[in-house]
PDB file of C-alpha atoms in Angstrom:
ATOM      1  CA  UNK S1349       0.000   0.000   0.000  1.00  0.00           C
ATOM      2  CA  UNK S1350       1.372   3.842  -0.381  1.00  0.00           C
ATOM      3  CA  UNK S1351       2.036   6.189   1.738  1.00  0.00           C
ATOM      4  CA  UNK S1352      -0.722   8.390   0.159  1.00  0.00           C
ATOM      5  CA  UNK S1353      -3.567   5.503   0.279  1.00  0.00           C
ATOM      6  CA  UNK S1354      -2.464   4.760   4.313  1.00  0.00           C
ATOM      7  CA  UNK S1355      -2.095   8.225   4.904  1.00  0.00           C
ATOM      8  CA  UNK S1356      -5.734   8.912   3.308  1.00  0.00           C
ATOM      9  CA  UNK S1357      -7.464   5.975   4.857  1.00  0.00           C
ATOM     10  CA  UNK S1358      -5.777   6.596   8.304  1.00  0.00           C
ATOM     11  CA  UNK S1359      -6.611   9.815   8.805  1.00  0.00           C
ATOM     12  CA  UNK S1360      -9.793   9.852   6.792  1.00  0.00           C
ATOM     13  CA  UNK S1361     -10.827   7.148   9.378  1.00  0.00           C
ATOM     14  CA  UNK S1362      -9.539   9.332  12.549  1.00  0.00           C
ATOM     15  CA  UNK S1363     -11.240  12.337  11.297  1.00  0.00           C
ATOM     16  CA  UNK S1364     -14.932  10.918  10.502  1.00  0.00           C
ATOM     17  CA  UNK S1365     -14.667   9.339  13.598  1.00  0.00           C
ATOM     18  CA  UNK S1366     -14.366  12.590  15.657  1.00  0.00           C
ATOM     19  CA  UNK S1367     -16.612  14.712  13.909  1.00  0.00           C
ATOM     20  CA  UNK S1368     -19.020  12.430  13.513  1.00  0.00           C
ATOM     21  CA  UNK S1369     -18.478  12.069  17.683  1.00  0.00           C
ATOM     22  CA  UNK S1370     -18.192  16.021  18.420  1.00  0.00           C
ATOM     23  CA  UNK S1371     -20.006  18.124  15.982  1.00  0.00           C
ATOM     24  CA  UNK S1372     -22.471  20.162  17.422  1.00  0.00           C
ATOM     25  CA  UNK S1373     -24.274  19.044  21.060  1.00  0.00           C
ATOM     26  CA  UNK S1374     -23.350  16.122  22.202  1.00  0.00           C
ATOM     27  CA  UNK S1375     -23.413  14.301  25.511  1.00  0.00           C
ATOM     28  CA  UNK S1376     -20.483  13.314  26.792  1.00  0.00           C
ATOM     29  CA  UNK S1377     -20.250   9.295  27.616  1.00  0.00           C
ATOM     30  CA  UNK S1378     -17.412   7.002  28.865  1.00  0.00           C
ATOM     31  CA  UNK S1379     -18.355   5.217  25.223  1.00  0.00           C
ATOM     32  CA  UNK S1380     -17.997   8.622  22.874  1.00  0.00           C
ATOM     33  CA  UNK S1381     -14.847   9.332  24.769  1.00  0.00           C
ATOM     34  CA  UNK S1382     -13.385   5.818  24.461  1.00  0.00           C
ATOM     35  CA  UNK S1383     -14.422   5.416  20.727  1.00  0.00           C
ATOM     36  CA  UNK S1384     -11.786   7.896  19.293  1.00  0.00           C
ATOM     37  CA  UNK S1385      -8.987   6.212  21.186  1.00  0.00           C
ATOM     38  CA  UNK S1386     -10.265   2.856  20.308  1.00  0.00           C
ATOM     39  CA  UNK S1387     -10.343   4.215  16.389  1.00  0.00           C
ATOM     40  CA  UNK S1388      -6.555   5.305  16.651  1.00  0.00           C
ATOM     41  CA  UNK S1389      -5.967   2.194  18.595  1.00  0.00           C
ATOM     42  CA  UNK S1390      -6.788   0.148  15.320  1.00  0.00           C
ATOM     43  CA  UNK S1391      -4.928   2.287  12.736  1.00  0.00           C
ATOM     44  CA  UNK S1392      -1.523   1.869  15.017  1.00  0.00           C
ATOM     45  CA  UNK S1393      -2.580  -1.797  14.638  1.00  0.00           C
ATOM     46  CA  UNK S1394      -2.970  -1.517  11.045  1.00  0.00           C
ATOM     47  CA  UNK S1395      -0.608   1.006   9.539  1.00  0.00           C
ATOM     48  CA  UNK S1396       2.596   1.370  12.166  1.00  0.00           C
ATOM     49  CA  UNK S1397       4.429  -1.992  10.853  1.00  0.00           C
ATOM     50  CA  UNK S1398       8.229  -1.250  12.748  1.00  0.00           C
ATOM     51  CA  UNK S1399       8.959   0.997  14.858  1.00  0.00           C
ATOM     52  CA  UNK S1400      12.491   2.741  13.654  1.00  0.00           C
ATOM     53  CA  UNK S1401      14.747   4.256  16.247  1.00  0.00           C
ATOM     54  CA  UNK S1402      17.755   4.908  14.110  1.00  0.00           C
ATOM     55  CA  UNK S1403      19.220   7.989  13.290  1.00  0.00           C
ATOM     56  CA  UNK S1404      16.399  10.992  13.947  1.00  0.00           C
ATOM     57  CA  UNK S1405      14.395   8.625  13.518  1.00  0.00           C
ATOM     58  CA  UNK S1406      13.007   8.059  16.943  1.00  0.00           C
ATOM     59  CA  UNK S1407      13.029  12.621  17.333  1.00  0.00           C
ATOM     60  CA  UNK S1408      10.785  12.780  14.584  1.00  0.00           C
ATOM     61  CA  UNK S1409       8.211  10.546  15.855  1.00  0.00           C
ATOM     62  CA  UNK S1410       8.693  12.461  19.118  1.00  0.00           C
ATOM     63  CA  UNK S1411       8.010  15.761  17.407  1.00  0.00           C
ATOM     64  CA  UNK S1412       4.948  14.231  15.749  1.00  0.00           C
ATOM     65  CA  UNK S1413       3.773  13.197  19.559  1.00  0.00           C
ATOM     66  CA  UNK S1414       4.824  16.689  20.493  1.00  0.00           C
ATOM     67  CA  UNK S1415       2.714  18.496  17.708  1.00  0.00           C
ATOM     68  CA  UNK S1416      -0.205  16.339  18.190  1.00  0.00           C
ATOM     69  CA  UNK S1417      -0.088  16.599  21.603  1.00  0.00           C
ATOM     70  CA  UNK S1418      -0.442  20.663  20.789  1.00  0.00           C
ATOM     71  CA  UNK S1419      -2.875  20.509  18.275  1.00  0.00           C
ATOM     72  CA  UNK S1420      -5.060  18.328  20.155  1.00  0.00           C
ATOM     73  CA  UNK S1421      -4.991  21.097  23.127  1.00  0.00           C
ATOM     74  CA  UNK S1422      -5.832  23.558  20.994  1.00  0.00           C
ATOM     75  CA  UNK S1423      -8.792  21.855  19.056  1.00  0.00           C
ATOM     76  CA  UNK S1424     -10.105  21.299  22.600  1.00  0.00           C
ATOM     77  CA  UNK S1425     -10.081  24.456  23.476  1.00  0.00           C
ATOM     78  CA  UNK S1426     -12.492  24.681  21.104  1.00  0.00           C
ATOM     79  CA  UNK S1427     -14.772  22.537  22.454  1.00  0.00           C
ATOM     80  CA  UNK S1428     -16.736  23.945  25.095  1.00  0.00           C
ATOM     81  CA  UNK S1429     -18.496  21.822  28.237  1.00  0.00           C
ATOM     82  CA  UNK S1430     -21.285  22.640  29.990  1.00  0.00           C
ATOM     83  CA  UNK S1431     -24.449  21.052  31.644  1.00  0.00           C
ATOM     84  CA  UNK S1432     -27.908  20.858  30.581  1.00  0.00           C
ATOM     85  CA  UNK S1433     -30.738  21.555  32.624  1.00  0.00           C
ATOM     86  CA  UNK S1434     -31.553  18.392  33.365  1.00  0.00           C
ATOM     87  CA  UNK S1435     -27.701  17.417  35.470  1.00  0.00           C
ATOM     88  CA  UNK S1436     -26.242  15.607  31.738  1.00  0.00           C
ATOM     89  CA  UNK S1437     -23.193  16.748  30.342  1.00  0.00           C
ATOM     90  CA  UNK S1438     -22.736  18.247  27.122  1.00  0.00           C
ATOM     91  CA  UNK S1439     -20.493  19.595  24.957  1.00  0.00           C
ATOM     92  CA  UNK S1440     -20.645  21.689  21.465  1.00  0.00           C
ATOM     93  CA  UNK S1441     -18.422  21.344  18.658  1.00  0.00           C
ATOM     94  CA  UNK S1442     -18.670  24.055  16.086  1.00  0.00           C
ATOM     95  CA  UNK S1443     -16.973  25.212  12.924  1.00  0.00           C
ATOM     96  CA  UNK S1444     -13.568  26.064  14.153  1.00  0.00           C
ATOM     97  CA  UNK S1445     -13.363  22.871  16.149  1.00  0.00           C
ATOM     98  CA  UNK S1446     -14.376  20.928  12.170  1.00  0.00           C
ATOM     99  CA  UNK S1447     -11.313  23.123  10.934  1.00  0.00           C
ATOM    100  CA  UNK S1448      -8.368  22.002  12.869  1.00  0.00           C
ATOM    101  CA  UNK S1449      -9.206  18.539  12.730  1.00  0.00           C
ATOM    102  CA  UNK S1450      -9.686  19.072   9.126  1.00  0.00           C
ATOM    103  CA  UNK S1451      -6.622  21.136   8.255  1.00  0.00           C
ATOM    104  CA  UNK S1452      -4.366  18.626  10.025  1.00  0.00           C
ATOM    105  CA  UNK S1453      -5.877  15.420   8.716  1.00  0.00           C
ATOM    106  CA  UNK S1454      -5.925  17.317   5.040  1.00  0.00           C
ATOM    107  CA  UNK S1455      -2.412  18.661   5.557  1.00  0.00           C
ATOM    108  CA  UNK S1456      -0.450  14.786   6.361  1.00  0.00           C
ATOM    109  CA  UNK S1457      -2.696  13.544   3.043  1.00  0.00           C
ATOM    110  CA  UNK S1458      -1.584  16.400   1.439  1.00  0.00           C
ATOM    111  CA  UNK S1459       2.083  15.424   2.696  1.00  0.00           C
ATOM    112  CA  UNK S1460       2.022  12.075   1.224  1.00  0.00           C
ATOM    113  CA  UNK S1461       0.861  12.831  -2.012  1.00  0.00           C
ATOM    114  CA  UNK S1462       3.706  15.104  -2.183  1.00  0.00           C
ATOM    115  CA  UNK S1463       6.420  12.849  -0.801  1.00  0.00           C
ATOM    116  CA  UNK S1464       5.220  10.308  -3.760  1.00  0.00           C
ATOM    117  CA  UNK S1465       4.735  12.995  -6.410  1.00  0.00           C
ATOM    118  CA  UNK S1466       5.772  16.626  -5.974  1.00  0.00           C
ATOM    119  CA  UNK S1467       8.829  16.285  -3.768  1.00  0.00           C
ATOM    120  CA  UNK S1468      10.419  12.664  -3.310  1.00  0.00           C
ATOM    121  CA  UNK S1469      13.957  13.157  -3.795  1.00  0.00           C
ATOM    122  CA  UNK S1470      13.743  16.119  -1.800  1.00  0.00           C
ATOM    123  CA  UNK S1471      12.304  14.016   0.811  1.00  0.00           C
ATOM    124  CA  UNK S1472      15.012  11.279   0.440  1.00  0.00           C
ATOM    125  CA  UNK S1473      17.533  14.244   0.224  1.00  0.00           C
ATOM    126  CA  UNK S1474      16.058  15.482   3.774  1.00  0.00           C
ATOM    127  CA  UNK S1475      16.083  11.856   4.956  1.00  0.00           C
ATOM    128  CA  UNK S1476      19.673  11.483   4.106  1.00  0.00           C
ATOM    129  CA  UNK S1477      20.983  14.995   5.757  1.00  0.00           C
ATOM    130  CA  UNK S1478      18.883  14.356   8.759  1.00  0.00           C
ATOM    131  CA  UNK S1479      19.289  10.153   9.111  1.00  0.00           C
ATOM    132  CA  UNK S1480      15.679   9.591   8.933  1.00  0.00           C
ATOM    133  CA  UNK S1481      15.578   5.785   7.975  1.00  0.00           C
ATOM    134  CA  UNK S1482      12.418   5.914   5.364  1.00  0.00           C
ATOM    135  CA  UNK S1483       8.941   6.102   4.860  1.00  0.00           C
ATOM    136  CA  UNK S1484       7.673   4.109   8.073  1.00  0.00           C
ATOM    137  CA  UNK S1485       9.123   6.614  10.279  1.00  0.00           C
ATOM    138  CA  UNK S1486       7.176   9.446   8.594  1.00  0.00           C
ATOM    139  CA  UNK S1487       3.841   7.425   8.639  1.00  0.00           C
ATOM    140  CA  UNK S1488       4.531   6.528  12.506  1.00  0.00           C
ATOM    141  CA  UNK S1489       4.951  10.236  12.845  1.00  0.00           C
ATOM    142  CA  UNK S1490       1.855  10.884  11.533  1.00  0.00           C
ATOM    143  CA  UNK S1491      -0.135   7.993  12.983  1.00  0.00           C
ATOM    144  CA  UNK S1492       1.659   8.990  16.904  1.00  0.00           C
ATOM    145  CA  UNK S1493       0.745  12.978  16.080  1.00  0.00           C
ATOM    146  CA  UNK S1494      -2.971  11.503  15.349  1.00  0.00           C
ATOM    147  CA  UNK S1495      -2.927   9.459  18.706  1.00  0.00           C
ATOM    148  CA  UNK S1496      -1.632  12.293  20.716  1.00  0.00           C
ATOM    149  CA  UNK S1497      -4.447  14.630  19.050  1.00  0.00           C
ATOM    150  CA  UNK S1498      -7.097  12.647  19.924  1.00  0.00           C
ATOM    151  CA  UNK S1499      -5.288  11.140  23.831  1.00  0.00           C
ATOM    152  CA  UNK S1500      -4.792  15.456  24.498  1.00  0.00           C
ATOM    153  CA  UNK S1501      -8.666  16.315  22.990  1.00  0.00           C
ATOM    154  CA  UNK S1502      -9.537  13.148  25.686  1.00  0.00           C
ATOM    155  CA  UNK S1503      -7.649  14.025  28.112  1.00  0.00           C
ATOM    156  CA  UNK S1504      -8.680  17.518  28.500  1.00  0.00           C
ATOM    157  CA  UNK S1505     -12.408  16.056  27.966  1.00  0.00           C
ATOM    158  CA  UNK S1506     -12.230  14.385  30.767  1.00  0.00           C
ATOM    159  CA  UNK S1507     -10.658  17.161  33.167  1.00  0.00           C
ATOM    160  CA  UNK S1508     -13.699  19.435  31.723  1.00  0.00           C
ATOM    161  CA  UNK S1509     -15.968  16.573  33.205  1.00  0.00           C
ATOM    162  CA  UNK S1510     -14.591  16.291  36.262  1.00  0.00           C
ATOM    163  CA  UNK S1511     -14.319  20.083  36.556  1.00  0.00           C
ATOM    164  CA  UNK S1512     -18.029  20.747  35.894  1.00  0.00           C
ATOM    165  CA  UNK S1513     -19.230  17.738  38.308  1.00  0.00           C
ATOM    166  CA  UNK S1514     -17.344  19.356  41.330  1.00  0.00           C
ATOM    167  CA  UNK S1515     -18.991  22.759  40.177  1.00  0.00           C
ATOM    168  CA  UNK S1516     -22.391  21.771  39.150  1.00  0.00           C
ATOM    169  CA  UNK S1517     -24.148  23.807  36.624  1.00  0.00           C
ATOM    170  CA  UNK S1518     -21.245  26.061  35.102  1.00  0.00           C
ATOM    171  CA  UNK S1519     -20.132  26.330  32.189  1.00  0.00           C
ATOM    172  CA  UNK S1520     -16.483  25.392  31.035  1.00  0.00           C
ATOM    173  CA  UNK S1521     -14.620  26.445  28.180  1.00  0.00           C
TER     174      UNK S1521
END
């Protein structure tokens, strides 16, 4: 398979998966929380074949934790908690919530295409200067950077929920 086709069906996968979870008001279960994870969970399983630690190998991935780790703080910033009326909590996911999670999932498609088409021996050129070992270390990046987004988007989820259940009928941003 290539690196564009895992790329697209990874994080095709990831994204549907969370917007189809947080867009607009939804209730916040153990389930909707775990289902993301669960979703990355498989694509590790399915598309992270070695696990290179040569060279810069083993920084990149860590920079791809690193950035997803951000980016997945960020997008849940955008994602507002609060409790209904009736004690159930809720959150919203709007339009600038979609956008990260689009941008990013667009933008490592958008990077495999172009390692295969637009800018391979650039890439192996980079590769070389920097000792990056080959393609599965830039598809674990990816793949860790989507597990990080969606661990940090969980993670700050679930401090939201605990947050509005020891101050009951507040909002949380």
């Amino acid at each position: 398979m290539s690196q564009f086709l895992a790329a697209l069906i990874a994080s095709g996968t990831i994204l549907i998966i969370i917007l189809a979870t947080d867009l607009g008001r939804r209730r916040v279960t153990v389930m909707r929380m775990a289902r993301s994870v669960i979703a990355v969970a498989v694509v590790i399983g399915i598309f992270v074949h070695s696990f290179p630690t040569q060279g810069n190998d083993l920084s990149l991935q860590l920079v791809g934790i690193g950035t997803g780790l951000i980016c997945g703080l960020a997008a849940a910033a955008l994602l507002p908690a609060h409790r209904s009326g009736s004690g159930e909590l809720y959150t919203v996911g709007g339009l600038g919530y979609a956008l990260v999670w689009i941008v990013l999932s667009a933008g490592r498609v958008v990077f495999a295409y172009g390692a295969e088409h637009w800018f391979a021996e650039e890439l192996v050129r980079f590769s070389i200067d920097y000792r990056i070992s080959g393609p599965d270390t830039y598809a674990n990046t990816f793949v860790f950077m989507s597990l990080a987004m969606v661990l940090a988007r969980t993670g700050v989820l679930l401090a939201k929920t605990r947050r509005l259940n020891a101050a009951p009928m507040t909002a949380v941003r």
